[in-house]
Coordinates of C-alpha atoms and ligand atoms in Angstrom, one line a residue:
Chain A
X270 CA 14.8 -17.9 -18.8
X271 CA 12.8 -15.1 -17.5
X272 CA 9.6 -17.4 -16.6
X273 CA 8.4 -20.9 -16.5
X274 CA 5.3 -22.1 -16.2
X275 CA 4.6 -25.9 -16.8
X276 CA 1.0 -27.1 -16.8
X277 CA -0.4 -24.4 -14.1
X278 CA -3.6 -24.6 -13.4
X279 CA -5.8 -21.9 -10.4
X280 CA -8.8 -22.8 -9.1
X281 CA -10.2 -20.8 -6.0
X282 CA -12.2 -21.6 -3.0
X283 CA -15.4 -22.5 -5.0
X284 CA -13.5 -25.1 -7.0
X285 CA -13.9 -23.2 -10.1
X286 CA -11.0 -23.6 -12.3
X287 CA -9.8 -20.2 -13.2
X288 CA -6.2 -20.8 -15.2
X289 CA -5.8 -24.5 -16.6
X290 CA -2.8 -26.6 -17.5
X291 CA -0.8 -23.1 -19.0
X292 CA 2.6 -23.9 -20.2
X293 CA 5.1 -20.8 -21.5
X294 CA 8.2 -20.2 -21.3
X295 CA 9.3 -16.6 -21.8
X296 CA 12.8 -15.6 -22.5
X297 CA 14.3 -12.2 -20.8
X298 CA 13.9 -8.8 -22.2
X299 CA 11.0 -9.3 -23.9
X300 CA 7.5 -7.1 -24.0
X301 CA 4.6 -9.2 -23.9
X302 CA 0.6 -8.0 -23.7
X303 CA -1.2 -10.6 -21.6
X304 CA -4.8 -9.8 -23.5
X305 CA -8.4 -11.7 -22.7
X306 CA -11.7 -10.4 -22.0
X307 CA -12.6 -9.3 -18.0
X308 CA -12.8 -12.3 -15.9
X309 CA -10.7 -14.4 -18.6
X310 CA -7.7 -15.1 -15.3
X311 CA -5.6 -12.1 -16.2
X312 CA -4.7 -10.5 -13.3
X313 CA -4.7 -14.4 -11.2
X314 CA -1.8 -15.3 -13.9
X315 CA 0.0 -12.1 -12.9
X316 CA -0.9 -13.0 -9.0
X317 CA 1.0 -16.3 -9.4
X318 CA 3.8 -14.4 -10.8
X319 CA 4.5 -12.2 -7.8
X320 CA 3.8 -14.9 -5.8
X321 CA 0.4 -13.3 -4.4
X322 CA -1.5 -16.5 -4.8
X323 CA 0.0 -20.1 -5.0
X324 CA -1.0 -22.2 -8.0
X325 CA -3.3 -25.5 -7.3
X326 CA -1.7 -27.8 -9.8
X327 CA 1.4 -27.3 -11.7
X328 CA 5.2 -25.5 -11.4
X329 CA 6.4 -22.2 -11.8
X330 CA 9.5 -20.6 -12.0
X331 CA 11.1 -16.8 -12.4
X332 CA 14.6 -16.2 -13.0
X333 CA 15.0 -20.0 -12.9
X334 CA 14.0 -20.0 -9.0
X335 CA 11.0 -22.0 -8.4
X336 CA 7.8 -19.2 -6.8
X337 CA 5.7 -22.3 -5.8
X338 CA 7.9 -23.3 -3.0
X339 CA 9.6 -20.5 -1.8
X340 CA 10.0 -19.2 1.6
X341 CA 8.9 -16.0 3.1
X342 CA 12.2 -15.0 2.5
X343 CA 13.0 -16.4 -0.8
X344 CA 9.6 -14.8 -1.8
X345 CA 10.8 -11.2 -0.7
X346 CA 14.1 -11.5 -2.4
X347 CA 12.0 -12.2 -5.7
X348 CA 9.1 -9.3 -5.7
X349 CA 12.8 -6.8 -5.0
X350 CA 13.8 -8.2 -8.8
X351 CA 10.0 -7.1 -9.7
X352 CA 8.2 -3.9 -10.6
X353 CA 4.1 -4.0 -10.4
X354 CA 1.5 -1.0 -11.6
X355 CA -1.8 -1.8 -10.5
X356 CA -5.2 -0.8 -12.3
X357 CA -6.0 1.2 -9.0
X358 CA -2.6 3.0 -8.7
X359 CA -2.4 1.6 -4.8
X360 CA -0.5 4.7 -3.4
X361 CA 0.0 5.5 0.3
X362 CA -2.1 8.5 1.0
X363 CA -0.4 10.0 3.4
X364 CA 3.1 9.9 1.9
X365 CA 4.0 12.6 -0.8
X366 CA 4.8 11.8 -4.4
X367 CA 8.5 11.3 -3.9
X368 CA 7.9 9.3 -0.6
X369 CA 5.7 6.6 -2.6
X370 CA 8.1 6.4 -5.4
X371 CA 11.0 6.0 -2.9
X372 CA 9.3 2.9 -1.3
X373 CA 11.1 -0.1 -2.7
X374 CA 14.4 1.5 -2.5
X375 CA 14.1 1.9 1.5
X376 CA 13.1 -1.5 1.8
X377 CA 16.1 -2.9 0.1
X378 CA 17.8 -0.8 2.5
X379 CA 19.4 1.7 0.1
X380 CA 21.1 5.1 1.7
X381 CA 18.4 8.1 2.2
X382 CA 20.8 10.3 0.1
X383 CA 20.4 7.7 -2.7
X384 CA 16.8 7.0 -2.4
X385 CA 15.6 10.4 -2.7
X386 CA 18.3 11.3 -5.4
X387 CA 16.8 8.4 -7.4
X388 CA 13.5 8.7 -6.8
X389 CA 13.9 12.2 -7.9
X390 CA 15.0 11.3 -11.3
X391 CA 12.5 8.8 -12.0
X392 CA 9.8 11.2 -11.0
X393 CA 11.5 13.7 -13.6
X394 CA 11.8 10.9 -16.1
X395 CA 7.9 10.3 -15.8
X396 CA 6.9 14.3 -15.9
X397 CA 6.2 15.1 -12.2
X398 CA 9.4 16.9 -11.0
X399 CA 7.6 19.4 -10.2
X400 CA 4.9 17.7 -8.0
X401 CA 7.5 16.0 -5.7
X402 CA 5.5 17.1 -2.2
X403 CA 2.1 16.1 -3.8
X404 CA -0.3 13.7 -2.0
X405 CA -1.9 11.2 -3.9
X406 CA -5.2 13.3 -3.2
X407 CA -3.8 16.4 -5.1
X408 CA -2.9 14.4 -7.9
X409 CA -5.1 13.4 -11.2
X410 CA -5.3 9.5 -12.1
X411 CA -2.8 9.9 -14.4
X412 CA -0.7 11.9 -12.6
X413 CA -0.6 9.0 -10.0
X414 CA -0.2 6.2 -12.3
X415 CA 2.8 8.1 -13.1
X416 CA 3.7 8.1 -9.7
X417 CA 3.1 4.3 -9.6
X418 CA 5.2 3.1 -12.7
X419 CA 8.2 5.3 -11.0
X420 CA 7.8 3.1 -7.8
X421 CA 7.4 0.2 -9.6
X422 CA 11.0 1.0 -11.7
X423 CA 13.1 2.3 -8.9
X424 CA 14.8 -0.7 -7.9
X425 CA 15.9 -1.6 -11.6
X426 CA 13.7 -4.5 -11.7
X427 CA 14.2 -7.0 -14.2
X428 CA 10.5 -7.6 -14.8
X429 CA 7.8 -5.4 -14.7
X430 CA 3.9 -6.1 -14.5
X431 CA 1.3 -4.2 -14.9
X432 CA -2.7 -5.1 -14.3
X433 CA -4.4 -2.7 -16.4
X434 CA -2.5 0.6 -16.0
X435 CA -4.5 2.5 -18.4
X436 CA -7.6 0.9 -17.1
X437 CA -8.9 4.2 -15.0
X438 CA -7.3 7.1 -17.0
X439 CA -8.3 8.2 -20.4
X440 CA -7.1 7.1 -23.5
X441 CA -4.9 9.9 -24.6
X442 CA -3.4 9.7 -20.6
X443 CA -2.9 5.9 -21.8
X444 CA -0.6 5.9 -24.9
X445 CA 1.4 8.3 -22.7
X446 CA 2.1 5.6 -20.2
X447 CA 2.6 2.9 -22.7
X448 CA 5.3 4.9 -23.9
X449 CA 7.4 5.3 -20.7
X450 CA 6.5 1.1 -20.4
X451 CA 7.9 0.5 -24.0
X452 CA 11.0 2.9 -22.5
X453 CA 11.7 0.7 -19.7
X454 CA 11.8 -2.4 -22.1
X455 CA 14.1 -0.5 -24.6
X456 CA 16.5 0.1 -21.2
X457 CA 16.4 -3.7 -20.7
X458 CA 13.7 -4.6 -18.3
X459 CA 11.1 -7.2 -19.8
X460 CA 8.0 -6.4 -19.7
X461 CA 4.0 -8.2 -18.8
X462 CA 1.0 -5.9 -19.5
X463 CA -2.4 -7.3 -18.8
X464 CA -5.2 -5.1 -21.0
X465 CA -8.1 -6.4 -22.2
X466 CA -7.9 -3.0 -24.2
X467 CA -7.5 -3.8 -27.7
X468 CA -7.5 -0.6 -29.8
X469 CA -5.0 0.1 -26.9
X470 CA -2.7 -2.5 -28.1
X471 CA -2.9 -2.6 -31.6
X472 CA -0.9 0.7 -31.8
X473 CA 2.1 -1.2 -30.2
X474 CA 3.7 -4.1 -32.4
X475 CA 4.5 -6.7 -29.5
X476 CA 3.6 -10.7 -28.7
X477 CA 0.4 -11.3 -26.9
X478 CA -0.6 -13.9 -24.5
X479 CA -3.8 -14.5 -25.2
X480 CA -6.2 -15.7 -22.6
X481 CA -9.5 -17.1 -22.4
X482 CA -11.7 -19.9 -21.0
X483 CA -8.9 -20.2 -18.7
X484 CA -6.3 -21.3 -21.6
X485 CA -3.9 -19.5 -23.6
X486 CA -4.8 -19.8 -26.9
X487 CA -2.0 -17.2 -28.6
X488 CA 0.4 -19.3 -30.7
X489 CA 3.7 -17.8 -29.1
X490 CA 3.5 -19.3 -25.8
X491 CA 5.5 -22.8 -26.9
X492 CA 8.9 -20.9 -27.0
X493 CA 11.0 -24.2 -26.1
Chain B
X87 CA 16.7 2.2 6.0
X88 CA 13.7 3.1 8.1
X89 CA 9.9 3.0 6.8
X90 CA 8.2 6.7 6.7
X91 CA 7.1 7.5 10.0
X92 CA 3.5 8.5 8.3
X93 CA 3.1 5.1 6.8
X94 CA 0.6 4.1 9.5
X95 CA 0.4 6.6 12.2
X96 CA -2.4 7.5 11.4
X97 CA -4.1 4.7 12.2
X98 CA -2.7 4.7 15.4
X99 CA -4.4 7.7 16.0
X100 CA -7.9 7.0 13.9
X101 CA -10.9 6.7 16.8
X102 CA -8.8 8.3 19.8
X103 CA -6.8 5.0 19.7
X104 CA -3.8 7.2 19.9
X105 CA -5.3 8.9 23.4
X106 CA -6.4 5.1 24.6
X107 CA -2.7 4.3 24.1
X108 CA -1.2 7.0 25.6
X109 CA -3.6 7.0 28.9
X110 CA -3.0 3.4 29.5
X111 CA 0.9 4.2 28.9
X112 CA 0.4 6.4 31.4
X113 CA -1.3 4.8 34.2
X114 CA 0.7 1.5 34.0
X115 CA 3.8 3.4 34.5
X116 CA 2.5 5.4 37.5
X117 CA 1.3 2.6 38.6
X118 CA 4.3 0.4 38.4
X119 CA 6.8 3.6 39.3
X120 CA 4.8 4.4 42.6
X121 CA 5.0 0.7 43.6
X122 CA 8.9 0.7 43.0
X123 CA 9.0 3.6 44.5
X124 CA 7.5 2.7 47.6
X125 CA 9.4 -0.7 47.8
X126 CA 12.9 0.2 47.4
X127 CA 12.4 3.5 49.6
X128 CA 10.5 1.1 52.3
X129 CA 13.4 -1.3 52.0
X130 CA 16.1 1.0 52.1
X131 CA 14.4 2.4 55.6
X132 CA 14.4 -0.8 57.1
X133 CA 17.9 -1.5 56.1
X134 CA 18.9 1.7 57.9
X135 CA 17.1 0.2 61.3
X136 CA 18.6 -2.7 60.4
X137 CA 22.0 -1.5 60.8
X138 CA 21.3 0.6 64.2
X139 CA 19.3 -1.2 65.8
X140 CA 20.3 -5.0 64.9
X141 CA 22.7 -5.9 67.9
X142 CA 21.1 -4.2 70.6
X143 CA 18.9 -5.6 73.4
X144 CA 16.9 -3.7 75.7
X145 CA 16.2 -5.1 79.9
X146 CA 13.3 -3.8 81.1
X147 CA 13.1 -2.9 84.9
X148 CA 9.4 -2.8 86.0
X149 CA 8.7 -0.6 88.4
X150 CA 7.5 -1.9 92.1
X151 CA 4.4 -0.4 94.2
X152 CA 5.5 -2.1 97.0
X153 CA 7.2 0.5 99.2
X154 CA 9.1 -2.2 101.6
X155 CA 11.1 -3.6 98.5
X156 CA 13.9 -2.6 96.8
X157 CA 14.0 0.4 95.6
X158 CA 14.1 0.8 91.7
X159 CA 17.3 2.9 91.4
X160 CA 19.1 0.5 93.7
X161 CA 17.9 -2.5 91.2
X162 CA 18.8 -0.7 88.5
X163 CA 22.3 -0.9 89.5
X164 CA 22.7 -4.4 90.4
X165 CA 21.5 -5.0 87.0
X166 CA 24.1 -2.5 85.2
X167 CA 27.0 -4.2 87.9
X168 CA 25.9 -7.9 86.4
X169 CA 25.7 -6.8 82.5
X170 CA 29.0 -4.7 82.6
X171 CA 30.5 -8.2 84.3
X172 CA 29.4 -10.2 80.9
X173 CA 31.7 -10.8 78.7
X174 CA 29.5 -10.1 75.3
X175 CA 28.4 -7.1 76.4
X176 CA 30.2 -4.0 74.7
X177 CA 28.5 -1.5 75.9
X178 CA 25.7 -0.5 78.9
X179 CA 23.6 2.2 79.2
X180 CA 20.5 3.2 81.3
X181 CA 18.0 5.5 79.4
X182 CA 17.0 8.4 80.9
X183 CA 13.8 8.7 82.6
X184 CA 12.9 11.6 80.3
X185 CA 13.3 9.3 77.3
X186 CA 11.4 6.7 78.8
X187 CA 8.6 8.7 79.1
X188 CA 8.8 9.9 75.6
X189 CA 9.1 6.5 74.2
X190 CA 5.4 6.6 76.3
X191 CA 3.6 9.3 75.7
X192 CA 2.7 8.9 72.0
X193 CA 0.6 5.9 73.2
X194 CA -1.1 7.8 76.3
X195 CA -3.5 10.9 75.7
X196 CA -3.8 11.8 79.2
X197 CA -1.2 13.9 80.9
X198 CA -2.3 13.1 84.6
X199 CA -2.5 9.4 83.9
X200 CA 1.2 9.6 82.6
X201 CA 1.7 11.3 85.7
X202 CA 0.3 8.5 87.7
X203 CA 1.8 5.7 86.0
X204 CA 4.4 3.8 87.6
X205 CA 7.3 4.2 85.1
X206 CA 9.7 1.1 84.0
X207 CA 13.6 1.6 83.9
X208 CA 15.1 0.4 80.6
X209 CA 18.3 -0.3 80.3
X210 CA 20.1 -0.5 76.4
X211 CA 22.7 -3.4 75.7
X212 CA 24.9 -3.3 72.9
X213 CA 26.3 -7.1 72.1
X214 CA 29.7 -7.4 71.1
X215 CA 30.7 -7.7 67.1
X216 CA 30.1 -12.0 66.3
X217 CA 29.0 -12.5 69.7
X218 CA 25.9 -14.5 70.3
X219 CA 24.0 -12.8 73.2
X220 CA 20.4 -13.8 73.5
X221 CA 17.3 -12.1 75.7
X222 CA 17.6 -15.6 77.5
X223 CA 20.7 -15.6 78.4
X224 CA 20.3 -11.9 79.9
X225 CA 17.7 -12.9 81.8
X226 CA 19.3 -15.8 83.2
X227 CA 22.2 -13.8 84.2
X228 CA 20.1 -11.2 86.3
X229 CA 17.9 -14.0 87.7
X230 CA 19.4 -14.5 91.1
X231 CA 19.0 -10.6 91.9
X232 CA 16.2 -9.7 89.8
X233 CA 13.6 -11.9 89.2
X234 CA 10.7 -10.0 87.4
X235 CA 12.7 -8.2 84.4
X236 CA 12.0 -8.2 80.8
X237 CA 14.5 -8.7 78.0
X238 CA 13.7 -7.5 74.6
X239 CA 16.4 -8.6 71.4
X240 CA 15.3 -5.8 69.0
X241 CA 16.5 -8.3 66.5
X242 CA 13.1 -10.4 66.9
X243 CA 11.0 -7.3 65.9
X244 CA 13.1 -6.5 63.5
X245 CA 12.8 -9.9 61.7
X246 CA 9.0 -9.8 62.0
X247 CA 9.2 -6.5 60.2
X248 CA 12.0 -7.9 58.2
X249 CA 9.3 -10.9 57.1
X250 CA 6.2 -8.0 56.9
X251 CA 8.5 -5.5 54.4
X252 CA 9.5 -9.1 52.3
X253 CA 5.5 -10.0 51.9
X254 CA 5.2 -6.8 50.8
X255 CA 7.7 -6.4 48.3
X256 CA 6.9 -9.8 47.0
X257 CA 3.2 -8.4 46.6
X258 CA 4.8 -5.3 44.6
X259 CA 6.4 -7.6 42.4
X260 CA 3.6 -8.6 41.4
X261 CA 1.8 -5.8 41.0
X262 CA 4.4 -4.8 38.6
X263 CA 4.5 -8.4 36.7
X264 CA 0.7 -7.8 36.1
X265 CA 1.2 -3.8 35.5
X266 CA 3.7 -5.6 32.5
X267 CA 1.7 -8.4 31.3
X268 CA -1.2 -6.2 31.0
X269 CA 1.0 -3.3 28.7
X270 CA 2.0 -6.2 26.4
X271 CA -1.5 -7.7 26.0
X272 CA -2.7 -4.1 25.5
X273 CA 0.4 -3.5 23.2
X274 CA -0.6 -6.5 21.1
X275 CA -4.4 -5.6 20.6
X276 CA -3.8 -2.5 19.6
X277 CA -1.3 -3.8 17.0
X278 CA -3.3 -6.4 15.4
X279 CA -5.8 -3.5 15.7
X280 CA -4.2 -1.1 13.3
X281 CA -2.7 -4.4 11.0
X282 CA -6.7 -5.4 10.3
X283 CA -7.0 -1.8 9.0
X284 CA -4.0 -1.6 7.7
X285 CA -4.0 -4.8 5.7
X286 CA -3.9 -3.6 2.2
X287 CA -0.9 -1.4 2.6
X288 CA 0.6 -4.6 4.4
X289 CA 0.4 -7.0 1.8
X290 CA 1.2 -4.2 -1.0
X291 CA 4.4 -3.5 1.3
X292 CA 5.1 -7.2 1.0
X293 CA 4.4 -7.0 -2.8
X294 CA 7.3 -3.6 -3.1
X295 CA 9.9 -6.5 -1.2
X296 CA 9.4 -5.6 2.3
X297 CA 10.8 -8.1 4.9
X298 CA 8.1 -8.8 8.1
X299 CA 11.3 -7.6 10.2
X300 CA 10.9 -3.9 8.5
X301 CA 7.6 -3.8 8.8
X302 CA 7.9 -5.4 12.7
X303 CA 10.4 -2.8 13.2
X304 CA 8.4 -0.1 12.1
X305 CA 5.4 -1.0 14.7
X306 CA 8.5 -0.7 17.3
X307 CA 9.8 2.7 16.2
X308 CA 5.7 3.9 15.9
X309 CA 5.4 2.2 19.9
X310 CA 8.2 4.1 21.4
X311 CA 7.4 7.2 19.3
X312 CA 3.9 7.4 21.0
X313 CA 5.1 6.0 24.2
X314 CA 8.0 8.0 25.7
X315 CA 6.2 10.9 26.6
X316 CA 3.3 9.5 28.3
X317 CA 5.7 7.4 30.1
X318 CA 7.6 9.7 31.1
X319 CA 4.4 12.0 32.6
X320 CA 3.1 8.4 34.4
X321 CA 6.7 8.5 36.1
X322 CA 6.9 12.2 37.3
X323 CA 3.1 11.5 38.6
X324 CA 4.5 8.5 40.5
X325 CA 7.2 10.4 42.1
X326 CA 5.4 13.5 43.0
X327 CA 2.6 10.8 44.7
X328 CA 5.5 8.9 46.1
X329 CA 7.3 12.1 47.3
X330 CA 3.7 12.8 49.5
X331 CA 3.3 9.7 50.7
X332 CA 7.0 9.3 52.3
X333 CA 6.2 12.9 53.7
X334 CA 2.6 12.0 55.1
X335 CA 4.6 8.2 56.7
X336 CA 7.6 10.3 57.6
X337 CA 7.5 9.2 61.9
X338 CA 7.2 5.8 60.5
X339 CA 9.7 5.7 57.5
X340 CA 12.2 8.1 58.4
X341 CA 13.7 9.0 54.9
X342 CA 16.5 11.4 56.8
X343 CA 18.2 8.1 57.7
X344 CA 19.2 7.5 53.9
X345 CA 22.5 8.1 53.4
X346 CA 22.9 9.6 49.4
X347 CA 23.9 6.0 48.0
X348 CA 20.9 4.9 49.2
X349 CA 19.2 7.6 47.5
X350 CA 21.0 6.9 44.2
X351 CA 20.1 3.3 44.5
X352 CA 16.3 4.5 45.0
X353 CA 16.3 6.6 42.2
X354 CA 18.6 4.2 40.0
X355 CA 15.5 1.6 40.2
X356 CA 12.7 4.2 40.2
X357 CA 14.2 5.6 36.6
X358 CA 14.6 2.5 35.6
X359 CA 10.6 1.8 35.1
X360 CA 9.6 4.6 32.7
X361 CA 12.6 3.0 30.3
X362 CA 11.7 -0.4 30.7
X363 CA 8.2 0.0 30.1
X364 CA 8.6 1.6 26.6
X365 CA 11.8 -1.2 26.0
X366 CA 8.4 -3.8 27.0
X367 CA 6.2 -1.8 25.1
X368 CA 8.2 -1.6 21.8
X369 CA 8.8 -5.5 22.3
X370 CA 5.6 -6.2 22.4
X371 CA 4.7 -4.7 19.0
X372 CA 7.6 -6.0 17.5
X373 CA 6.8 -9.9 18.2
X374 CA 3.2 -9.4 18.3
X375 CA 3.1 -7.6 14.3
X376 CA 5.9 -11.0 13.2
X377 CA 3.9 -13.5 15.1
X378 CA 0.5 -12.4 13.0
X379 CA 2.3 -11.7 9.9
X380 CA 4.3 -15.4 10.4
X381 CA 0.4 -16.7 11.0
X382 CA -0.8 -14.9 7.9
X383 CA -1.0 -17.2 4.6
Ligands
LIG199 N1 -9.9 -14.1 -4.8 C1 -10.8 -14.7 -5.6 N2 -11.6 -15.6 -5.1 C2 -12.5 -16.3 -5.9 N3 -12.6 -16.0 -7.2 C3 -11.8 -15.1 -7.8 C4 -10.8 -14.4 -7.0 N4 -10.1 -13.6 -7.8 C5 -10.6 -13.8 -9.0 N5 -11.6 -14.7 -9.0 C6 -12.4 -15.1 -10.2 O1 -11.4 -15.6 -11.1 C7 -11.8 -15.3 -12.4 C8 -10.7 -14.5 -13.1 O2 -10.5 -13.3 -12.4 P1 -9.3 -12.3 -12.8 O3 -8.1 -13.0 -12.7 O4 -9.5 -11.1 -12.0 O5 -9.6 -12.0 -14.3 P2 -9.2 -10.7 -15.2 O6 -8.1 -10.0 -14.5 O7 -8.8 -11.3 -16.5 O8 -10.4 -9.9 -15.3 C9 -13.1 -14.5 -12.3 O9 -14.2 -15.3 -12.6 C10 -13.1 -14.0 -10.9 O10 -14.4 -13.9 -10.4
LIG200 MG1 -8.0 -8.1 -13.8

């Protein structure tokens, strides 16, 4: 089982429940959009996941390893078996293109020769082998989404979010990073992409998560 | 694998930060180098005197207006007759008058009072090696022909200086363990300094699977980085100003009496500071970034 979660429920500080009593259980491999209108607990269901924010009532499990209760250490060994895009792209400034995309692969301690060498390729495989040295600054939003998805794949994660990716580039720039997400599922990562872009989503045939009023309301979230 | 050295330099540097860090790198390593300096220079002296000057005692003949009494000269060698006579005495000699008068003059401006001053004889006693030979018993052994003399055991002065170089060394030690405390504390502010502004890219290192040890350890590497250099120009500061000051205290602290271990020694320890400060320094930022990540929710 790729993910757990049995009767989570988020509120925040102000007591305002945000995510209530969500049960789903999603198998491995799959590609699933995680649709609701803004403010409907998107991106707090994908916080949970990485293990940014705890949940206040319920359990929660990845790769059959419980998130709620895990150590700092436990924690870190989970976010390596995880890829995240961000709507803001959230790339070091002062490091080039190849230097953000090489990130994760330093942290887990990987040889310099390899890290480059991969980084390299995934760069290629996103369109940007030739804008290796670039800073963040020279590079367009799209350009540095790009950048972004190839730091979030690097370490052949098994699951990859994304909070609104498309959200700041245009639509046409969009489709073309749908594409290399739908790639990475096809190679055998699964997949969670929160959009509360619809026409976005209706071009690509795959099972929603549906959220709103802090429920999930789609009918494929009782997989048993 | 090592984090990019770019990562957060920059906010080391951001506001002169960088130039606040180096200048107080600086200053606490000239500060603690000069003190160490000082010490272990001022401690090897004394250990030179030590060894010279440790088992000798010095009789002091005082010289008589009186013209009916003995005269001096003739004293003088009653009291070299008695000493050579005891058995732990190794070795007797009378210092010359010249000397004497030497050992005087820096004390008196005035040539014609010199003149007129009625000069002491001294006479140098070397105790045998293990014997016990006090001022005391001297004096009792010269009592019956010479009532008035004055023994001095150089080892008495030399264990109040001994106690006066210890007070100060302890007082250096201290100097230093403050010079120390205050790098960390420094050390520590600065890092939680550059965390608060670096706190997104923290928590979105955390999220790419970084350990709080890589990111501890890149703090270190970014301390010793900025750190070597200014320690090293706080050190060659110290030693320059250290190098003066034995030259301006040279008729006190006679430096020509160290022997080249003792200089090795001196500048073993001096070396030493400019190392361990940045070794302190890159300590510092290391448990001070895991202690506020561990506090972090
Ligand atoms: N850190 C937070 N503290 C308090 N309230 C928050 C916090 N983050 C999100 N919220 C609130 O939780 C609700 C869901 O937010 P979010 O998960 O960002 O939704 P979405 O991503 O679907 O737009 C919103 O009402 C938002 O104001
Ligand atoms: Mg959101």
């Amino acid at each position: 089982m790729l993910l757990q979660f049995e009767k989570v429920s988020l509120w925040y500080d102000d007591n305002r429940t945000v995510l209530s009593d969500i049960d789903m259980a999603l198998p491995e491999g799959g590609f699933y959009f995680l649709t609701g209108p803004s403010g409907a607990g998107k991106s707090s269901l994908l916080r949970l996941i990485y293990g940014a924010e705890r949940p206040s009532a319920g359990r929660l499990s990845l790769f059959g390893q419980d998130v709620v209760n895990a150590g700092r250490k436990e924690l870190m060994n989970l976010r390596r078996e995880i890829g995240i895009v961000y709507q803001d792209f959230r790339l070091i400034p002062h490091l080039t293109a190849l230097e953000n995309a090489a990130l994760p692969l330093r942290l887990a301690g990987a040889d310099n020769e390899y890290v480059l060498r991969h980084a390299r390729e995934l760069l290629e495989w996103v369109g940007l082998g030739n804008r290796l040295e670039a800073l963040p600054t020279e590079l367009s939003g799209g350009e540095q989404q790009r950048v972004a998805i190839a730091r979030a794949v690097v370490n052949k994660p098994k699951l990859l979010l994304a909070d609104e990716p498309t959200g700041n580039v245009d639509d046409e720039t969009a489709v073309k990073l749908f594409h290399l997400f739908d790639e990475m599922h096809k190679m055998g990562t699964a997949v969670i992409l929160a959009t509360h872009q619809q026409h976005l989503t209706e071009k690509f045939k795959k099972p929603g998560l549906r959220l709103k009023g802090g429920r999930l309301t789609s009918p494929m979230t009782k997989v048993a | 694998m090592a984090l990019p050295h770019k990562l957060f330099i920059h906010s080391f540097r951001k506001r002169r930060l960088g130039w606040f860090f180096a200048a107080l790198v600086l200053m606490m390593v000239y500060l603690a180098t000069f003190v160490t300096a000082a010490e272990v220079t001022l401690s090897a002296v004394t250990l030179s005197w030590d060894s010279g000057v440790q088992s000798r005692l010095t009789v002091e003949i005082p010289a008589i207006e009186d013209e009916s009494a003995t005269p001096q000269t003739e004293r003088a060698q009653q009291a070299l007759a008695i000493l050579h006579a005891m058995p732990s005495v190794a070795h007797v000699s009378m210092v010359s008058e010249q000397e004497t008068l030497g050992l005087i003059k820096p004390w008196i401006n005035q040539p014609d009072l010199l003149k007129a001053l009625p000069v002491p004889i001294l006479i140098d006693i070397e105790r045998k090696a293990g014997a016990t030979l006090t001022a005391e018993d001297v004096r009792q052994a010269l009592k019956s022909a010479l009532h008035d003399v004055r023994v001095d055991d150089h080892a008495n002065w030399l264990s109040d200086l001994g106690s006066f170089v210890n007070g100060l060394t302890l007082l250096g030690l201290f100097l230093i363990l403050l010079t120390a405390l205050t790098l960390m504390i420094c050390i520590t502010l600065l890092c939680r300094s550059v965390m608060a502004t670096e706190r997104a890219t923290i928590d979105l290192l955390h999220f790419l699977g970084a350990d709080d040890r890589d990111i501890a350890a890149h703090f270190q590497r970014l301390t010793i980085s900025l750190s070597w250099l200014p320690a090293l120009t706080g050190f060659g500061g110290a030693v320059v100003s250290a190098m003066g000051l034995l030259y301006y205290i040279r008729n006190f602290a006679d430096t020509a009496l160290l022997s080249t271990s003792h200089w090795a020694y001196i500048g073993a320890t001096v070396l030493a500071v400019p190392l361990t400060a940045v070794v302190i320094a890159s300590y510092a930022a290391r448990l001070s970034v895991l202690s506020t990540l561990r506090s972090a929710p």
